Short mmCIF file of N, CA and C in Angstrom, two decimals:
data_model
loop_
_atom_site.label_atom_id
_atom_site.label_comp_id
_atom_site.label_asym_id
_atom_site.label_seq_id
_atom_site.Cartn_x
_atom_site.Cartn_y
_atom_site.Cartn_z
N UNK A 1 -117.92 11.84 -53.82
CA UNK A 1 -116.69 11.71 -53.37
C UNK A 1 -116.38 10.42 -52.91
N UNK A 2 -115.00 10.07 -52.53
CA UNK A 2 -114.57 8.69 -52.32
C UNK A 2 -113.37 8.71 -51.43
N UNK A 3 -113.12 7.85 -50.74
CA UNK A 3 -112.07 7.75 -49.86
C UNK A 3 -111.22 6.58 -50.53
N UNK A 4 -109.94 6.85 -50.94
CA UNK A 4 -109.30 5.62 -51.64
C UNK A 4 -107.86 5.41 -50.98
N UNK A 5 -107.30 4.13 -51.35
CA UNK A 5 -105.95 3.89 -50.89
C UNK A 5 -105.11 3.83 -51.96
N UNK A 6 -104.15 4.70 -52.01
CA UNK A 6 -103.06 4.73 -53.16
C UNK A 6 -101.81 4.29 -52.74
N UNK A 7 -101.19 3.61 -53.70
CA UNK A 7 -99.70 3.34 -53.55
C UNK A 7 -98.93 4.12 -54.68
N UNK A 8 -99.52 4.36 -55.87
CA UNK A 8 -98.63 4.70 -56.89
C UNK A 8 -99.07 6.23 -57.28
N UNK A 9 -100.07 6.82 -56.84
CA UNK A 9 -100.33 8.26 -57.08
C UNK A 9 -101.87 8.50 -57.10
N UNK A 10 -102.18 9.70 -57.19
CA UNK A 10 -103.41 10.19 -57.35
C UNK A 10 -104.33 9.74 -58.58
N UNK A 11 -105.40 9.29 -58.29
CA UNK A 11 -106.36 8.79 -59.45
C UNK A 11 -105.95 7.26 -59.81
N UNK A 12 -105.08 6.58 -59.06
CA UNK A 12 -104.72 5.26 -59.31
C UNK A 12 -104.79 4.45 -58.12
N UNK A 13 -106.01 4.24 -57.49
CA UNK A 13 -106.12 3.69 -56.15
C UNK A 13 -106.05 2.15 -56.25
N UNK A 14 -105.66 1.55 -55.19
CA UNK A 14 -105.51 0.14 -55.04
C UNK A 14 -106.97 -0.24 -54.56
N UNK A 15 -107.81 0.50 -54.06
CA UNK A 15 -109.32 0.23 -53.59
C UNK A 15 -109.69 1.58 -53.12
N UNK A 16 -111.09 1.39 -52.66
CA UNK A 16 -111.73 2.48 -52.08
C UNK A 16 -113.28 2.34 -51.92
N UNK A 17 -113.83 3.39 -51.16
CA UNK A 17 -115.28 3.36 -51.08
C UNK A 17 -115.65 4.85 -51.47
N UNK A 18 -116.88 4.88 -52.02
CA UNK A 18 -117.53 6.22 -52.35
C UNK A 18 -118.52 6.69 -51.37
N UNK A 19 -119.05 7.70 -51.52
CA UNK A 19 -120.06 8.11 -50.58
C UNK A 19 -121.43 7.66 -50.53
N UNK A 20 -121.67 6.77 -51.68
CA UNK A 20 -122.90 5.90 -51.83
C UNK A 20 -122.93 4.49 -51.19
N UNK A 21 -121.62 4.37 -50.77
CA UNK A 21 -121.27 3.02 -50.27
C UNK A 21 -120.77 1.90 -51.18
N UNK A 22 -120.22 2.24 -52.43
CA UNK A 22 -119.70 1.42 -53.37
C UNK A 22 -118.36 1.13 -52.92
N UNK A 23 -117.90 -0.07 -52.91
CA UNK A 23 -116.57 -0.43 -52.61
C UNK A 23 -116.02 -1.12 -53.68
N UNK A 24 -114.72 -0.88 -54.17
CA UNK A 24 -113.99 -1.56 -55.14
C UNK A 24 -112.67 -1.66 -54.62
N UNK A 25 -112.15 -3.21 -54.67
CA UNK A 25 -110.82 -3.37 -54.22
C UNK A 25 -110.19 -4.24 -55.30
N UNK A 26 -108.93 -4.20 -55.68
CA UNK A 26 -108.16 -5.12 -56.46
C UNK A 26 -107.27 -6.05 -55.71
N UNK A 27 -107.20 -7.13 -56.47
CA UNK A 27 -105.93 -8.16 -56.10
C UNK A 27 -105.38 -8.64 -57.36
N UNK A 28 -104.23 -9.17 -57.22
CA UNK A 28 -103.37 -9.55 -58.21
C UNK A 28 -104.21 -10.95 -58.71
N UNK A 29 -103.92 -11.11 -60.16
CA UNK A 29 -104.63 -12.24 -60.71
C UNK A 29 -103.65 -12.58 -62.05
N UNK A 30 -102.71 -13.54 -61.75
CA UNK A 30 -101.72 -13.78 -62.65
C UNK A 30 -102.22 -14.20 -63.95
N UNK A 31 -103.37 -14.96 -63.83
CA UNK A 31 -104.10 -15.61 -65.14
C UNK A 31 -104.95 -14.49 -65.85
N UNK A 32 -105.04 -13.29 -65.26
CA UNK A 32 -105.89 -12.35 -65.97
C UNK A 32 -105.43 -11.59 -67.22
N UNK A 33 -106.18 -11.79 -68.12
CA UNK A 33 -105.82 -11.21 -69.61
C UNK A 33 -106.87 -10.26 -69.88
N UNK A 34 -106.81 -9.00 -70.12
CA UNK A 34 -107.69 -8.00 -70.47
C UNK A 34 -108.10 -8.24 -71.90
N UNK A 35 -109.23 -7.52 -72.32
CA UNK A 35 -109.66 -7.65 -73.72
C UNK A 35 -108.93 -6.98 -74.68
N UNK A 36 -108.71 -7.47 -75.75
CA UNK A 36 -108.09 -6.80 -76.98
C UNK A 36 -108.62 -5.60 -77.24
N UNK A 37 -108.08 -4.53 -77.81
CA UNK A 37 -108.59 -3.34 -78.11
C UNK A 37 -109.67 -3.37 -79.17
N UNK A 38 -110.72 -2.55 -78.72
CA UNK A 38 -112.08 -2.61 -79.36
C UNK A 38 -112.55 -1.21 -79.37
N UNK A 39 -113.79 -0.85 -79.74
CA UNK A 39 -114.34 0.53 -80.02
C UNK A 39 -114.66 1.11 -78.56
N UNK A 40 -114.59 0.28 -77.52
CA UNK A 40 -114.80 0.75 -76.01
C UNK A 40 -113.66 1.79 -75.74
N UNK A 41 -113.87 2.69 -74.86
CA UNK A 41 -112.81 3.62 -74.42
C UNK A 41 -111.95 2.77 -73.38
N UNK A 42 -110.59 2.81 -73.66
CA UNK A 42 -109.70 2.30 -72.75
C UNK A 42 -109.44 2.89 -71.60
N UNK A 43 -109.12 2.06 -70.42
CA UNK A 43 -108.50 2.63 -69.20
C UNK A 43 -107.67 1.79 -68.43
N UNK A 44 -106.73 2.43 -67.72
CA UNK A 44 -105.82 1.53 -67.08
C UNK A 44 -106.53 0.79 -66.08
N UNK A 45 -105.77 -0.16 -65.36
CA UNK A 45 -106.66 -1.09 -64.47
C UNK A 45 -106.80 -0.49 -63.12
N UNK A 46 -105.87 0.63 -62.68
CA UNK A 46 -106.03 1.14 -61.36
C UNK A 46 -106.99 2.21 -61.53
N UNK A 47 -106.97 2.95 -62.61
CA UNK A 47 -107.89 4.10 -62.92
C UNK A 47 -109.27 3.65 -63.06
N UNK A 48 -109.44 2.38 -63.61
CA UNK A 48 -110.70 1.72 -63.61
C UNK A 48 -111.46 1.77 -62.25
N UNK A 49 -110.69 1.49 -61.25
CA UNK A 49 -111.09 1.59 -59.85
C UNK A 49 -111.91 2.93 -59.41
N UNK A 50 -110.85 4.12 -59.76
CA UNK A 50 -111.51 5.33 -59.54
C UNK A 50 -112.75 5.70 -60.53
N UNK A 51 -112.65 5.29 -61.72
CA UNK A 51 -113.81 5.50 -62.56
C UNK A 51 -115.11 5.00 -61.91
N UNK A 52 -115.06 3.65 -61.39
CA UNK A 52 -116.14 3.19 -60.77
C UNK A 52 -116.67 3.82 -59.82
N UNK A 53 -115.78 4.24 -58.64
CA UNK A 53 -116.11 5.11 -57.57
C UNK A 53 -116.75 6.32 -57.88
N UNK A 54 -116.22 6.99 -59.05
CA UNK A 54 -116.64 8.22 -59.44
C UNK A 54 -117.93 8.39 -59.88
N UNK A 55 -118.44 7.23 -60.47
CA UNK A 55 -119.63 7.21 -61.38
C UNK A 55 -120.84 6.30 -60.96
N UNK A 56 -120.57 5.29 -60.13
CA UNK A 56 -121.45 4.46 -59.83
C UNK A 56 -121.83 4.28 -58.20
N UNK A 57 -122.85 3.47 -58.06
CA UNK A 57 -123.30 3.22 -56.58
C UNK A 57 -123.78 1.79 -56.43
N UNK A 58 -123.79 1.08 -57.46
CA UNK A 58 -124.09 -0.53 -57.25
C UNK A 58 -123.23 -1.40 -58.17
N UNK A 59 -123.31 -2.68 -57.63
CA UNK A 59 -122.58 -3.52 -58.28
C UNK A 59 -123.03 -3.91 -59.65
N UNK A 60 -124.36 -3.80 -59.96
CA UNK A 60 -124.80 -4.04 -61.10
C UNK A 60 -124.39 -2.95 -62.18
N UNK A 61 -124.33 -1.63 -61.73
CA UNK A 61 -123.86 -0.57 -62.59
C UNK A 61 -122.44 -0.99 -62.92
N UNK A 62 -121.63 -1.47 -61.97
CA UNK A 62 -120.24 -1.58 -62.30
C UNK A 62 -120.02 -2.84 -63.43
N UNK A 63 -120.79 -3.75 -63.31
CA UNK A 63 -120.81 -4.88 -64.19
C UNK A 63 -121.29 -4.26 -65.54
N UNK A 64 -122.29 -3.67 -65.59
CA UNK A 64 -122.83 -3.00 -66.85
C UNK A 64 -121.95 -2.11 -67.49
N UNK A 65 -120.98 -1.51 -66.67
CA UNK A 65 -119.88 -0.56 -67.23
C UNK A 65 -119.01 -1.15 -68.41
N UNK A 66 -118.88 -2.63 -68.23
CA UNK A 66 -118.01 -3.22 -69.15
C UNK A 66 -118.47 -2.93 -70.52
N UNK A 67 -119.70 -2.59 -70.85
CA UNK A 67 -120.28 -2.42 -72.24
C UNK A 67 -119.69 -0.99 -72.61
N UNK A 68 -119.06 -0.26 -71.84
CA UNK A 68 -118.80 1.30 -72.26
C UNK A 68 -117.27 1.39 -72.31
N UNK A 69 -116.48 0.79 -71.33
CA UNK A 69 -115.20 1.00 -71.17
C UNK A 69 -114.52 -0.57 -71.15
N UNK A 70 -113.08 -0.55 -71.46
CA UNK A 70 -112.45 -1.79 -71.26
C UNK A 70 -110.94 -1.28 -70.61
N UNK A 71 -110.72 -2.35 -69.80
CA UNK A 71 -109.41 -2.15 -69.12
C UNK A 71 -108.26 -2.62 -70.25
N UNK A 72 -107.28 -1.70 -70.41
CA UNK A 72 -106.34 -2.06 -71.31
C UNK A 72 -105.05 -2.77 -70.83
N UNK A 73 -104.66 -3.74 -71.37
CA UNK A 73 -103.46 -4.70 -70.86
C UNK A 73 -102.17 -3.75 -70.93
N UNK A 74 -101.56 -3.54 -69.68
CA UNK A 74 -100.35 -2.84 -69.73
C UNK A 74 -99.41 -3.56 -68.87
N UNK A 75 -99.96 -4.25 -67.82
CA UNK A 75 -98.98 -4.85 -66.87
C UNK A 75 -99.42 -6.23 -66.50
N UNK A 76 -98.42 -7.09 -66.49
CA UNK A 76 -98.41 -8.47 -66.25
C UNK A 76 -97.96 -8.69 -64.77
N UNK A 77 -98.56 -9.09 -63.73
CA UNK A 77 -99.79 -9.97 -63.81
C UNK A 77 -101.03 -8.88 -63.93
N UNK A 78 -102.08 -9.45 -64.34
CA UNK A 78 -103.45 -8.55 -64.28
C UNK A 78 -103.84 -8.50 -62.79
N UNK A 79 -105.01 -8.07 -62.85
CA UNK A 79 -105.64 -7.60 -61.57
C UNK A 79 -107.19 -8.31 -61.68
N UNK A 80 -107.79 -8.59 -60.64
CA UNK A 80 -109.24 -8.81 -60.58
C UNK A 80 -109.74 -8.16 -59.34
N UNK A 81 -111.12 -8.08 -59.28
CA UNK A 81 -111.72 -7.03 -58.33
C UNK A 81 -112.85 -7.61 -57.54
N UNK A 82 -112.81 -7.16 -56.23
CA UNK A 82 -114.00 -7.51 -55.40
C UNK A 82 -114.86 -6.25 -55.33
N UNK A 83 -116.15 -6.22 -55.60
CA UNK A 83 -116.88 -5.11 -55.57
C UNK A 83 -118.13 -5.38 -54.88
N UNK A 84 -118.48 -4.48 -53.87
CA UNK A 84 -119.75 -4.60 -52.83
C UNK A 84 -120.42 -3.17 -52.78
N UNK A 85 -121.59 -3.25 -52.57
CA UNK A 85 -122.33 -1.97 -52.37
C UNK A 85 -123.26 -1.99 -51.20
N UNK A 86 -123.92 -0.84 -50.91
CA UNK A 86 -124.72 -0.71 -49.53
C UNK A 86 -125.90 -1.67 -49.64
N UNK A 87 -126.39 -2.32 -50.54
CA UNK A 87 -127.38 -3.21 -50.53
C UNK A 87 -127.07 -4.69 -50.22
N UNK A 88 -125.59 -4.73 -49.85
CA UNK A 88 -125.02 -6.13 -49.52
C UNK A 88 -124.76 -6.95 -50.89
N UNK A 89 -124.97 -6.35 -51.93
CA UNK A 89 -124.53 -7.17 -53.13
C UNK A 89 -123.08 -7.18 -53.37
N UNK A 90 -122.55 -8.27 -53.75
CA UNK A 90 -121.05 -8.44 -53.96
C UNK A 90 -120.81 -9.14 -55.23
N UNK A 91 -119.66 -8.70 -55.82
CA UNK A 91 -119.24 -9.42 -57.06
C UNK A 91 -117.65 -9.72 -57.09
N UNK A 92 -117.28 -10.80 -57.72
CA UNK A 92 -116.00 -10.79 -58.14
C UNK A 92 -116.00 -10.40 -59.71
N UNK A 93 -114.92 -9.55 -60.22
CA UNK A 93 -114.92 -9.32 -61.56
C UNK A 93 -113.48 -9.68 -62.13
N UNK A 94 -113.50 -10.39 -63.15
CA UNK A 94 -112.09 -10.93 -63.75
C UNK A 94 -112.26 -10.65 -65.33
N UNK A 95 -111.06 -10.80 -65.74
CA UNK A 95 -111.00 -10.86 -67.25
C UNK A 95 -110.09 -11.94 -67.41
N UNK A 96 -110.68 -13.09 -68.10
CA UNK A 96 -110.08 -14.35 -68.26
C UNK A 96 -109.99 -14.53 -69.77
N UNK A 97 -108.74 -14.66 -70.41
CA UNK A 97 -108.59 -14.76 -71.71
C UNK A 97 -109.24 -13.85 -72.62
N UNK A 98 -109.34 -12.60 -72.01
CA UNK A 98 -109.87 -11.45 -72.61
C UNK A 98 -111.33 -11.26 -72.44
N UNK A 99 -111.96 -12.36 -71.76
CA UNK A 99 -113.43 -12.26 -71.61
C UNK A 99 -113.66 -11.95 -70.14
N UNK A 100 -114.81 -11.20 -70.01
CA UNK A 100 -115.35 -10.46 -68.78
C UNK A 100 -116.17 -11.53 -67.99
N UNK A 101 -115.60 -11.93 -66.81
CA UNK A 101 -116.23 -13.00 -66.01
C UNK A 101 -116.68 -12.42 -64.65
N UNK A 102 -117.82 -12.60 -64.30
CA UNK A 102 -118.17 -12.01 -62.87
C UNK A 102 -119.02 -13.21 -62.21
N UNK A 103 -118.94 -13.09 -60.71
CA UNK A 103 -119.71 -13.89 -60.01
C UNK A 103 -120.35 -12.90 -58.99
N UNK A 104 -121.71 -13.33 -58.90
CA UNK A 104 -122.48 -12.57 -57.84
C UNK A 104 -123.80 -13.46 -57.42
N UNK A 105 -124.48 -12.89 -56.37
CA UNK A 105 -125.63 -13.65 -55.98
C UNK A 105 -125.41 -15.13 -55.81
N UNK A 106 -126.33 -16.11 -56.43
CA UNK A 106 -126.16 -17.62 -56.30
C UNK A 106 -124.86 -17.97 -56.88
N UNK A 107 -124.30 -17.25 -57.87
CA UNK A 107 -122.98 -17.79 -58.40
C UNK A 107 -121.74 -17.44 -57.49
N UNK A 108 -121.90 -16.77 -56.46
CA UNK A 108 -121.01 -16.43 -55.59
C UNK A 108 -121.36 -16.72 -54.14
N UNK A 109 -121.19 -18.03 -53.78
CA UNK A 109 -121.63 -18.40 -52.44
C UNK A 109 -120.69 -17.89 -51.20
N UNK A 110 -119.52 -17.43 -51.50
CA UNK A 110 -118.72 -16.85 -50.57
C UNK A 110 -118.20 -15.42 -51.19
N UNK A 111 -118.48 -14.38 -50.43
CA UNK A 111 -118.12 -13.12 -50.74
C UNK A 111 -116.53 -12.73 -50.27
N UNK A 112 -115.85 -13.63 -50.80
CA UNK A 112 -114.28 -13.47 -50.64
C UNK A 112 -113.56 -13.61 -51.86
N UNK A 113 -112.42 -13.21 -51.86
CA UNK A 113 -111.54 -13.29 -53.11
C UNK A 113 -110.11 -13.25 -52.69
N UNK A 114 -109.31 -13.96 -53.26
CA UNK A 114 -107.83 -14.05 -53.15
C UNK A 114 -107.16 -13.84 -54.54
N UNK A 115 -105.93 -14.53 -54.81
CA UNK A 115 -105.21 -14.33 -56.04
C UNK A 115 -105.44 -15.35 -57.02
N UNK A 116 -106.33 -16.25 -57.02
CA UNK A 116 -106.79 -17.19 -58.10
C UNK A 116 -108.05 -16.64 -58.56
N UNK A 117 -108.50 -17.20 -59.63
CA UNK A 117 -109.67 -16.79 -60.24
C UNK A 117 -110.87 -17.25 -59.23
N UNK A 118 -111.94 -16.69 -59.19
CA UNK A 118 -113.04 -17.08 -58.23
C UNK A 118 -113.40 -18.54 -58.71
N UNK A 119 -113.71 -18.83 -59.89
CA UNK A 119 -114.02 -20.34 -60.13
C UNK A 119 -112.92 -21.30 -59.57
N UNK A 120 -111.64 -21.17 -59.76
CA UNK A 120 -110.49 -21.90 -59.27
C UNK A 120 -110.73 -22.02 -57.81
N UNK A 121 -110.85 -20.93 -57.23
CA UNK A 121 -110.85 -20.85 -55.68
C UNK A 121 -112.14 -21.87 -55.19
N UNK A 122 -113.26 -21.41 -55.79
CA UNK A 122 -114.35 -22.41 -55.22
C UNK A 122 -114.27 -23.75 -55.46
N UNK A 123 -113.79 -24.18 -56.68
CA UNK A 123 -113.27 -25.48 -57.07
C UNK A 123 -112.53 -26.07 -55.89
N UNK A 124 -111.49 -25.32 -55.46
CA UNK A 124 -110.63 -25.77 -54.43
C UNK A 124 -111.16 -25.93 -53.23
N UNK A 125 -111.94 -25.03 -52.88
CA UNK A 125 -112.69 -25.06 -51.58
C UNK A 125 -113.59 -26.26 -51.37
N UNK A 126 -114.34 -26.58 -52.54
CA UNK A 126 -115.30 -27.70 -52.48
C UNK A 126 -114.38 -28.97 -52.56
N UNK A 127 -113.38 -29.13 -53.01
CA UNK A 127 -112.50 -30.28 -53.03
C UNK A 127 -111.71 -30.57 -51.76
N UNK A 128 -111.27 -29.40 -51.09
CA UNK A 128 -110.29 -29.62 -50.05
C UNK A 128 -110.87 -29.09 -48.70
N UNK A 129 -111.89 -28.41 -48.56
CA UNK A 129 -112.52 -27.90 -47.40
C UNK A 129 -113.46 -28.97 -46.72
N UNK A 130 -113.87 -28.61 -45.58
CA UNK A 130 -114.62 -29.79 -44.80
C UNK A 130 -115.78 -29.14 -44.08
N UNK A 131 -116.56 -28.17 -44.75
CA UNK A 131 -117.78 -27.73 -44.26
C UNK A 131 -118.76 -28.94 -43.81
N UNK A 132 -118.61 -29.28 -42.67
CA UNK A 132 -119.33 -30.53 -42.14
C UNK A 132 -118.55 -31.79 -42.46
N UNK A 133 -117.34 -31.75 -42.74
CA UNK A 133 -116.52 -32.88 -43.14
C UNK A 133 -115.05 -32.45 -42.72
N UNK A 134 -114.13 -33.29 -43.38
CA UNK A 134 -112.60 -33.23 -43.05
C UNK A 134 -112.14 -31.86 -43.73
N UNK A 135 -111.37 -31.09 -43.06
CA UNK A 135 -110.78 -29.91 -43.42
C UNK A 135 -109.42 -30.30 -44.13
N UNK A 136 -109.20 -30.17 -45.44
CA UNK A 136 -108.17 -30.89 -46.01
C UNK A 136 -107.08 -29.55 -46.45
N UNK A 137 -107.58 -28.44 -46.40
CA UNK A 137 -106.69 -27.33 -46.88
C UNK A 137 -105.68 -27.04 -45.54
N UNK A 138 -104.66 -26.48 -45.70
CA UNK A 138 -103.68 -26.14 -44.83
C UNK A 138 -104.03 -24.89 -44.05
N UNK A 139 -104.34 -24.82 -42.77
CA UNK A 139 -104.70 -23.79 -41.93
C UNK A 139 -103.72 -22.68 -41.95
N UNK A 140 -102.53 -22.97 -42.06
CA UNK A 140 -101.49 -21.75 -41.95
C UNK A 140 -100.70 -21.67 -43.27
N UNK A 141 -101.18 -22.14 -44.39
CA UNK A 141 -100.65 -21.82 -45.72
C UNK A 141 -100.87 -20.33 -46.14
N UNK A 142 -99.91 -19.91 -46.91
CA UNK A 142 -100.09 -18.63 -47.38
C UNK A 142 -100.48 -18.62 -48.82
N UNK A 143 -100.68 -19.96 -49.35
CA UNK A 143 -101.16 -20.04 -50.86
C UNK A 143 -102.55 -19.43 -51.14
N UNK A 144 -102.68 -18.98 -52.04
CA UNK A 144 -103.89 -18.17 -52.35
C UNK A 144 -105.21 -19.12 -52.13
N UNK A 145 -105.33 -20.24 -52.63
CA UNK A 145 -106.41 -21.17 -52.56
C UNK A 145 -106.78 -21.48 -51.04
N UNK A 146 -105.57 -21.62 -50.36
CA UNK A 146 -105.72 -21.88 -48.87
C UNK A 146 -106.43 -20.88 -48.01
N UNK A 147 -105.83 -19.54 -48.57
CA UNK A 147 -106.30 -18.30 -48.03
C UNK A 147 -107.91 -18.17 -48.12
N UNK A 148 -108.19 -18.35 -49.60
CA UNK A 148 -109.62 -18.17 -49.91
C UNK A 148 -110.46 -19.20 -49.04
N UNK A 149 -109.92 -20.34 -48.88
CA UNK A 149 -110.84 -21.38 -48.23
C UNK A 149 -111.00 -21.03 -46.84
N UNK A 150 -109.96 -20.59 -46.24
CA UNK A 150 -110.11 -20.11 -44.74
C UNK A 150 -110.85 -19.01 -44.53
N UNK A 151 -110.90 -17.89 -45.49
CA UNK A 151 -111.67 -16.63 -45.36
C UNK A 151 -113.27 -17.23 -45.67
N UNK A 152 -113.34 -18.02 -46.38
CA UNK A 152 -114.76 -18.51 -46.81
C UNK A 152 -115.31 -19.11 -45.46
N UNK A 153 -114.48 -20.05 -44.85
CA UNK A 153 -114.98 -20.65 -43.86
C UNK A 153 -115.16 -19.75 -42.51
N UNK A 154 -114.36 -18.87 -42.50
CA UNK A 154 -114.55 -17.71 -41.40
C UNK A 154 -115.78 -17.12 -41.57
N UNK A 155 -116.10 -16.73 -42.83
CA UNK A 155 -117.32 -15.79 -43.16
C UNK A 155 -118.50 -16.81 -42.72
N UNK A 156 -118.51 -17.96 -43.17
CA UNK A 156 -119.56 -18.88 -42.97
C UNK A 156 -119.76 -19.18 -41.61
N UNK A 157 -118.75 -19.05 -40.79
CA UNK A 157 -118.89 -19.53 -39.25
C UNK A 157 -119.15 -18.26 -38.35
N UNK A 158 -119.18 -17.09 -39.01
CA UNK A 158 -119.53 -16.00 -38.21
C UNK A 158 -120.81 -16.05 -37.77
N UNK A 159 -121.13 -15.88 -36.34
CA UNK A 159 -122.54 -16.31 -35.87
C UNK A 159 -123.55 -14.95 -36.04
N UNK A 160 -122.78 -13.84 -36.26
CA UNK A 160 -123.75 -12.89 -36.43
C UNK A 160 -124.58 -12.35 -35.18
N UNK A 161 -123.94 -12.63 -33.96
CA UNK A 161 -124.69 -12.21 -32.78
C UNK A 161 -124.08 -10.95 -32.32
N UNK A 162 -125.00 -10.08 -31.63
CA UNK A 162 -124.47 -8.82 -31.27
C UNK A 162 -123.33 -8.66 -30.38
N UNK A 163 -122.95 -9.82 -29.71
CA UNK A 163 -121.79 -9.64 -28.84
C UNK A 163 -120.49 -10.04 -29.49
N UNK A 164 -120.53 -10.20 -30.94
CA UNK A 164 -119.42 -10.34 -31.73
C UNK A 164 -119.58 -9.39 -32.79
N UNK A 165 -118.83 -8.25 -32.40
CA UNK A 165 -118.88 -7.17 -33.51
C UNK A 165 -118.12 -7.44 -34.80
N UNK A 166 -118.71 -7.17 -35.95
CA UNK A 166 -118.48 -7.66 -37.32
C UNK A 166 -117.08 -6.90 -37.73
N UNK A 167 -116.82 -5.74 -37.25
CA UNK A 167 -115.58 -5.05 -37.76
C UNK A 167 -114.35 -5.87 -37.29
N UNK A 168 -114.20 -5.88 -35.91
CA UNK A 168 -113.06 -6.75 -35.26
C UNK A 168 -112.94 -8.13 -35.83
N UNK A 169 -114.22 -8.76 -36.21
CA UNK A 169 -114.07 -10.20 -36.74
C UNK A 169 -113.59 -9.92 -38.11
N UNK A 170 -114.02 -9.08 -39.05
CA UNK A 170 -113.30 -8.93 -40.18
C UNK A 170 -111.82 -8.83 -40.21
N UNK A 171 -111.43 -8.04 -39.31
CA UNK A 171 -110.05 -7.77 -39.15
C UNK A 171 -109.22 -9.20 -38.70
N UNK A 172 -109.92 -10.00 -38.06
CA UNK A 172 -109.41 -11.19 -37.58
C UNK A 172 -109.18 -12.13 -38.87
N UNK A 173 -110.25 -11.98 -39.67
CA UNK A 173 -110.07 -12.90 -40.92
C UNK A 173 -109.05 -12.42 -41.83
N UNK A 174 -108.85 -11.16 -41.82
CA UNK A 174 -107.86 -10.56 -42.61
C UNK A 174 -106.33 -11.11 -42.16
N UNK A 175 -106.33 -10.97 -40.70
CA UNK A 175 -104.96 -11.52 -40.17
C UNK A 175 -104.60 -12.86 -40.51
N UNK A 176 -105.76 -13.75 -40.59
CA UNK A 176 -105.55 -15.08 -40.63
C UNK A 176 -105.30 -15.52 -42.13
N UNK A 177 -105.75 -14.64 -43.06
CA UNK A 177 -105.47 -14.95 -44.37
C UNK A 177 -104.27 -13.95 -45.13
N UNK A 178 -103.59 -13.29 -44.33
CA UNK A 178 -102.54 -12.40 -44.61
C UNK A 178 -101.51 -13.32 -45.44
N UNK A 179 -101.11 -12.83 -46.54
CA UNK A 179 -99.98 -13.52 -47.42
C UNK A 179 -98.67 -13.05 -47.03
N UNK A 180 -97.46 -13.45 -47.47
CA UNK A 180 -96.28 -12.97 -47.15
C UNK A 180 -95.93 -11.81 -47.60
N UNK A 181 -96.70 -11.28 -48.70
CA UNK A 181 -96.30 -9.75 -49.07
C UNK A 181 -97.61 -8.80 -48.85
N UNK A 182 -98.38 -9.25 -47.82
CA UNK A 182 -99.56 -8.43 -47.30
C UNK A 182 -99.09 -7.19 -46.74
N UNK A 183 -99.40 -6.00 -47.27
CA UNK A 183 -98.82 -4.53 -46.73
C UNK A 183 -99.98 -3.99 -45.95
N UNK A 184 -101.07 -4.23 -46.14
CA UNK A 184 -102.17 -3.53 -45.29
C UNK A 184 -103.39 -4.43 -45.34
N UNK A 185 -104.31 -4.15 -44.27
CA UNK A 185 -105.62 -4.69 -44.20
C UNK A 185 -106.68 -3.65 -44.10
N UNK A 186 -107.69 -3.77 -44.82
CA UNK A 186 -108.79 -2.68 -44.77
C UNK A 186 -110.06 -3.31 -44.84
N UNK A 187 -110.94 -2.80 -43.83
CA UNK A 187 -112.19 -3.22 -43.76
C UNK A 187 -113.15 -1.98 -43.91
N UNK A 188 -114.11 -2.17 -44.95
CA UNK A 188 -115.12 -0.94 -45.18
C UNK A 188 -116.35 -1.32 -44.37
N UNK A 189 -116.89 -0.22 -43.54
CA UNK A 189 -118.05 -0.48 -42.97
C UNK A 189 -118.94 0.74 -43.33
#
């Protein structure tokens, strides 16, 4: 079973969590281009979320599912996904120029995602943020790269002490990174 957030209808969620603790959520990615048709079974980009929630319990299983199914290009812009599981594994999943690209573990130093590719966001953060130095990104900017940097900084600064509950802090992060078209904020616990 799963709990999903749907804008367009049943079986086409924007994101959700299943009973095993797998979370899948999407964000817009203008540069996203899905693979060309091949022998794998095609699936629409929002149905892909439901498929993952219905079938898997780990980030690794979701990554491995790319060998069996492919997202079909129907809409522009494309989407990319943030996936997490009960073991605290997290991944960004993107299709860039038709190629499946994911970041997890050591390749994903910050478990956050906005509306640029993870690699672009990480490059921007390293060039413009100031962990231990000068903060060059704009604190109030609604640009995706600045929102990514702000979220990464806030996640890094979370002290993890019992007197600061994680769920309210997570909502605070989402409030501080909301874009002009943010319609809802969701925290999965």
